[in-house]
CSV table of C-alpha atoms in Angstrom, one decimal:
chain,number,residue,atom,x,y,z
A,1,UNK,CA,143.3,137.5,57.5
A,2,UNK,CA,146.1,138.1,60.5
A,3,UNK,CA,145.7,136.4,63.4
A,4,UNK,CA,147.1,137.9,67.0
A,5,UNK,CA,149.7,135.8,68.6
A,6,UNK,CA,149.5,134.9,72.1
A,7,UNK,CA,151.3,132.6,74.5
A,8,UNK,CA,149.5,129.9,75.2
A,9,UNK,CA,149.4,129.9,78.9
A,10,UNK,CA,150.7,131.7,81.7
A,11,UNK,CA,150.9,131.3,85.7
A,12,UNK,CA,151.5,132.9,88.7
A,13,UNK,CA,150.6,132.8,92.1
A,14,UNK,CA,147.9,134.0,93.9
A,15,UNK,CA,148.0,137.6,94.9
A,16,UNK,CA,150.6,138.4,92.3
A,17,UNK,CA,150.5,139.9,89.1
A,18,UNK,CA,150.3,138.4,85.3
A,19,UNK,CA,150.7,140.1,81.6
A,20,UNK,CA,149.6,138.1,79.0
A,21,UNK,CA,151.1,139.6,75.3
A,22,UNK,CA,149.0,140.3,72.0
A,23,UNK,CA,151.2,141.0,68.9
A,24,UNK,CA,149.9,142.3,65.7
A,25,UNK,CA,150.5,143.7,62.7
A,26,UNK,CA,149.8,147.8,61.6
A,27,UNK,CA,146.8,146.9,60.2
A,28,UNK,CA,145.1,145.7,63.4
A,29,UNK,CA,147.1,146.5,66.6
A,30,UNK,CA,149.1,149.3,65.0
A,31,UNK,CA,146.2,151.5,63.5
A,32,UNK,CA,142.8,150.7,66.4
A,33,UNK,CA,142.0,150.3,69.5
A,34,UNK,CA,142.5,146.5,71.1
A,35,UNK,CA,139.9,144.6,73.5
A,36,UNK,CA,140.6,141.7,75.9
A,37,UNK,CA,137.9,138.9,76.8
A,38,UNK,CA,138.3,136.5,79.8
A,39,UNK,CA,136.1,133.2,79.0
A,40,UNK,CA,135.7,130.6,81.9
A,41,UNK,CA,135.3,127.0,81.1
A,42,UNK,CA,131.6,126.6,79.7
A,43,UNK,CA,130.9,129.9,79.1
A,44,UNK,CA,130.7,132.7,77.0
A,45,UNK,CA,133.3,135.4,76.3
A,46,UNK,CA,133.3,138.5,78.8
A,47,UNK,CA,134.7,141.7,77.4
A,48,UNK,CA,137.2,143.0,80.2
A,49,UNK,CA,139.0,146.1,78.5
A,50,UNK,CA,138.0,148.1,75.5
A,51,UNK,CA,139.5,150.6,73.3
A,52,UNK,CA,142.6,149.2,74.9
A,53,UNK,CA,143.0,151.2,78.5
A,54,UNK,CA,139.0,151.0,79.2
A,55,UNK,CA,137.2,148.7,81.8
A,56,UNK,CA,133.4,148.5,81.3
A,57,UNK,CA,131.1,149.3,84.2
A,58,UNK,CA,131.4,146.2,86.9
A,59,UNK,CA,135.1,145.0,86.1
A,60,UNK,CA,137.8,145.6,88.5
A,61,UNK,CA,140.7,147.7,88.5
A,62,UNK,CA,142.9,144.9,89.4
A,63,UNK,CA,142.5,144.7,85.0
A,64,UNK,CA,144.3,146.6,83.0
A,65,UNK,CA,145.6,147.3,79.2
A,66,UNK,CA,148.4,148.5,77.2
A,67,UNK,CA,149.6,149.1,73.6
A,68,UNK,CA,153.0,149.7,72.5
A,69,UNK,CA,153.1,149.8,68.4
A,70,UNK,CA,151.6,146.6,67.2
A,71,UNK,CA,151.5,145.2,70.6
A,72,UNK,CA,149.5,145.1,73.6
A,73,UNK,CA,149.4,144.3,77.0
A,74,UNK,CA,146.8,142.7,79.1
A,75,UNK,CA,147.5,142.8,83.3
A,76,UNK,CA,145.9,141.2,85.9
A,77,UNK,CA,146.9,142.3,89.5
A,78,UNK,CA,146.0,140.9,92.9
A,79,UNK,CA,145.5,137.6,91.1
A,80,UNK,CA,142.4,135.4,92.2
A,81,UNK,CA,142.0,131.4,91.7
A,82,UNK,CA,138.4,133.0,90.1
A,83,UNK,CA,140.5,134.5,87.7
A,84,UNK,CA,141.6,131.3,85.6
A,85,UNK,CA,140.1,131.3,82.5
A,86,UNK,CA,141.0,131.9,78.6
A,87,UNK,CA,141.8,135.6,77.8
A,88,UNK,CA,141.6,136.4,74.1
A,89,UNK,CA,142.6,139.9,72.5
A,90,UNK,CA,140.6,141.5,69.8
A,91,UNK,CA,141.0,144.3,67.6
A,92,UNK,CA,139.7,145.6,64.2
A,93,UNK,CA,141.9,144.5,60.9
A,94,UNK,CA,141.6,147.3,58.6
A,95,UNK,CA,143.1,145.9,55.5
A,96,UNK,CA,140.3,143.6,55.9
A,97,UNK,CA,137.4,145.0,57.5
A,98,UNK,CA,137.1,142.6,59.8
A,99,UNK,CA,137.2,141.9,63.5
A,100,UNK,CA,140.5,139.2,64.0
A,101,UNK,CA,140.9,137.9,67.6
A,102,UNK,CA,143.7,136.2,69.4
A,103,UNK,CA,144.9,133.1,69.4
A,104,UNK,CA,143.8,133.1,73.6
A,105,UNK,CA,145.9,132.4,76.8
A,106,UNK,CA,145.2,130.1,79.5
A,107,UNK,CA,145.9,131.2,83.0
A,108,UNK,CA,146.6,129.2,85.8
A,109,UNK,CA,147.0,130.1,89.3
A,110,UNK,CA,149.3,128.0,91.3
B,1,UNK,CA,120.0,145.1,80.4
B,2,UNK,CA,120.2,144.0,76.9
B,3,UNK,CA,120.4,140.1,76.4
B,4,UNK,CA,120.5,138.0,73.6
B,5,UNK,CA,119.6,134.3,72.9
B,6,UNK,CA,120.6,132.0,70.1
B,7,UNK,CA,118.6,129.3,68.8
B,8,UNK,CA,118.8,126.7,66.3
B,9,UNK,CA,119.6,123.2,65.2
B,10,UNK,CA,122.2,121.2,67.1
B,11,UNK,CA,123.5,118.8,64.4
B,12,UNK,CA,123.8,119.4,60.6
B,13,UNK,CA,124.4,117.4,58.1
B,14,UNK,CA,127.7,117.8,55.5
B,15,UNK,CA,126.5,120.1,52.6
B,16,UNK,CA,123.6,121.6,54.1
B,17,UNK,CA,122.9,125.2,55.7
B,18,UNK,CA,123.3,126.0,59.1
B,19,UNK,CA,120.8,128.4,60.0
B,20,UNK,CA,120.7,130.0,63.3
B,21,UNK,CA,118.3,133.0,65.2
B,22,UNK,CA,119.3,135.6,67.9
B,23,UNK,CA,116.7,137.0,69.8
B,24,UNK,CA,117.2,140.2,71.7
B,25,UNK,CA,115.3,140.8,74.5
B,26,UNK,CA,116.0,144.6,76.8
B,27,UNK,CA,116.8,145.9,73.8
B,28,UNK,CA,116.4,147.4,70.3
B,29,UNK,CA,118.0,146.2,66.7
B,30,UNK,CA,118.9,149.9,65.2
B,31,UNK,CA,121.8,151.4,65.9
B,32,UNK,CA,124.0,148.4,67.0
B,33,UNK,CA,126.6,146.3,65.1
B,34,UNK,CA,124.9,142.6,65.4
B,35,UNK,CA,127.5,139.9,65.0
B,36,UNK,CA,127.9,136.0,64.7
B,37,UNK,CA,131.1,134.5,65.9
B,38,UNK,CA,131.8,131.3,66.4
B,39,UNK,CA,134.3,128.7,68.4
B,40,UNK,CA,135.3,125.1,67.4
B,41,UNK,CA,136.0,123.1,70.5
B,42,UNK,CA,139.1,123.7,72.5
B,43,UNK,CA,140.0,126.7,69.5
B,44,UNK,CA,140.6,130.5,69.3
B,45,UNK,CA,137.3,132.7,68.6
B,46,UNK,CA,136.2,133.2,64.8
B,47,UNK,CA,134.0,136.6,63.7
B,48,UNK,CA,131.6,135.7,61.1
B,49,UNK,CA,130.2,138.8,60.0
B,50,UNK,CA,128.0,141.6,61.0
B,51,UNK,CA,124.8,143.2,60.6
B,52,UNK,CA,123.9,147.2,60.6
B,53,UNK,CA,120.5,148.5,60.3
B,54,UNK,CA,120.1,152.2,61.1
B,55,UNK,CA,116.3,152.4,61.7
B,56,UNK,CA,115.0,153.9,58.1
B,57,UNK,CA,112.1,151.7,57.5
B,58,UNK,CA,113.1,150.9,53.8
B,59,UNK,CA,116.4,149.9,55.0
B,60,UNK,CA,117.2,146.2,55.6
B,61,UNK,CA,120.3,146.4,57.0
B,62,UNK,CA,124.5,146.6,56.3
B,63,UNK,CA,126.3,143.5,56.3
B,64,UNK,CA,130.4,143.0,56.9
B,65,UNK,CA,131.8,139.7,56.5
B,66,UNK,CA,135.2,137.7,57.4
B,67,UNK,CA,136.6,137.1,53.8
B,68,UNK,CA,137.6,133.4,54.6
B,69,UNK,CA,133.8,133.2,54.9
B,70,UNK,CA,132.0,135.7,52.6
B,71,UNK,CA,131.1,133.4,49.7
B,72,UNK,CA,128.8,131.3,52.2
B,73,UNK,CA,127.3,133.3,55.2
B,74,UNK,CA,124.2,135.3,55.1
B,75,UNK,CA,123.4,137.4,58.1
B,76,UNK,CA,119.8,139.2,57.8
B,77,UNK,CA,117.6,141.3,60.0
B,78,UNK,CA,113.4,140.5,61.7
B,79,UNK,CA,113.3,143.8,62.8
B,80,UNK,CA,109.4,143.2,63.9
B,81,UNK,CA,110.6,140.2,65.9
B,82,UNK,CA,113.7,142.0,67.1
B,83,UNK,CA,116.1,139.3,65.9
B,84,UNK,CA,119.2,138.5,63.5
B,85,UNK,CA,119.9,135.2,61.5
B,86,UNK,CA,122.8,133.7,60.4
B,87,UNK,CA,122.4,131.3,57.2
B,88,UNK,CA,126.0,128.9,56.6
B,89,UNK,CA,125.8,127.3,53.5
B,90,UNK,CA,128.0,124.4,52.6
B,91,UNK,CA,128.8,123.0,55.5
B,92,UNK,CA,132.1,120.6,56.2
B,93,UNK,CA,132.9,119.3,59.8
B,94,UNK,CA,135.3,122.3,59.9
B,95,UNK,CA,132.2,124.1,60.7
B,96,UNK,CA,131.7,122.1,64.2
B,97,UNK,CA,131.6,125.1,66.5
B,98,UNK,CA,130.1,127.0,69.6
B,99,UNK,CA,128.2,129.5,67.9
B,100,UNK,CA,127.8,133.3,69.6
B,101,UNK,CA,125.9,136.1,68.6
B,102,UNK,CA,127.0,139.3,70.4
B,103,UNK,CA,126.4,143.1,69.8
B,104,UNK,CA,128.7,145.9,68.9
B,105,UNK,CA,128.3,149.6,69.6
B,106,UNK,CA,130.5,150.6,66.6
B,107,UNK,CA,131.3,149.5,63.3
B,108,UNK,CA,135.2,148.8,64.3
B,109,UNK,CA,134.5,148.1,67.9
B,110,UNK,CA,134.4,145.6,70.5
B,111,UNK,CA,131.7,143.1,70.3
B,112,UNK,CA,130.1,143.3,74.4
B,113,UNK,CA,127.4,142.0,75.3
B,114,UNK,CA,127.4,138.4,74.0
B,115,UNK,CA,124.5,135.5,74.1
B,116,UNK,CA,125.4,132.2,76.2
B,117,UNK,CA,126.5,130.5,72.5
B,118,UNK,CA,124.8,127.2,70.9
B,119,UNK,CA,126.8,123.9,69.8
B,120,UNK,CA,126.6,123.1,66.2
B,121,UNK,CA,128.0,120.0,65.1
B,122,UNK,CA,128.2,119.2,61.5
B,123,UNK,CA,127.7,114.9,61.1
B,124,UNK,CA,125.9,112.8,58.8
């Protein structure tokens, strides 16, 4: 079963803006849609973009997401001390039939 | 708003099952993707499997598991009592985890609304 690479951490300062990278393979990130998840320390995963461009109702636009081939992109503008956290992406592995997720990126913010 | 709650035993022994409830509560069970994922401390997220059920009364429900896992997880539907299970046989202290149930709206999509998770720690 694949499993997405991340960096593990990234940091910037506040009020500027981050990407954290999710590479793949053309069985996951090449061939569906990708999802991003910000998890704060003790708690549970928060789904942040979906089908890789969309924010659900009630998170800001300062989030955003990208794909390029078997890559994506998550951003986060206008950055917040609020905002450090965990970010996983997550996407369906077809050769698999199964859901794979990131290995997950730590933000800071300095 | 649709929330879910997990429940279950907080320390396992080696070898036994591991078996775990998610109630949903502002919700119903047909027509969602109901899935266990799990977390081991300070590691990336893990999908267990799901569970389908499309609301035909005869119908107990589809499953999709993660193939490292397959040959020991069990994931069945209480449709009466509006919650899923997750049965883990075999378990090693690999299987020490934060465990999350969470529901999907499609068979390839996003899990999103997720319960608060429960610690499972597998010691004799």
């Amino acid at each position: 079963q694949s499993v997405l690479t991340q960096p593990p951490s990234v940091s910037a300062a506040p009020g500027q803006k981050v990407t954290i990278s999710c590479s793949g393979s053309s069985s996951d990130i090449g061939d569906n849609y990708v999802s991003w998840y910000q998890q704060l320390p003790g708690t549970a995963p928060k789904l942040l973009i979906y089908d890789t461009t969309q924010r659900p109702s009630g998170i800001p636009d300062r989030f955003s997401g990208s794909k390029s081939g078997t890559s994506a992109t998550l951003g986060i503008a206008g950055l917040q001390t609020g905002d450090e956290a965990d970010y996983y992406c997550g996407t369906w592995d077809g050769r698999v039939s199964a859901w794979v997720f990131g290995e997950g990126t730590r933000l800071t913010v300095l | 708003q649709v929330q879910l709650q997990e429940s279950g035993p907080g320390l396992v022994r080696p070898s036994e099952t591991l078996s775990l409830t998610c109630t949903v509560s502002g919700g119903s069970i047909p027509y969602y993707y109901w899935s266990w994922i799990r977390q081991p401390p300070g590691k990336r997220l893990e999908w267990i499997g799901y569970i389908y059920y499309s609301g035909t009364i005869s119908f107990s429900g589809t499953t999709n598991y993660n193939p490292s896992l397959k040959s020991r997880v069990t994931i069945s539907l209480d449709r009466s009592n509006n919650q899923f299970s997750l049965n883990l046989h075999s378990l090693t202290a690999a299987d020490t985890a934060i465990y999350y149930c969470a529901r999907g709206q499609y068979y390839n999509g996003p899990p999103d609304y997720w319960g608060q998770g429960t610690l499972v720690t597998v010691s004799s």
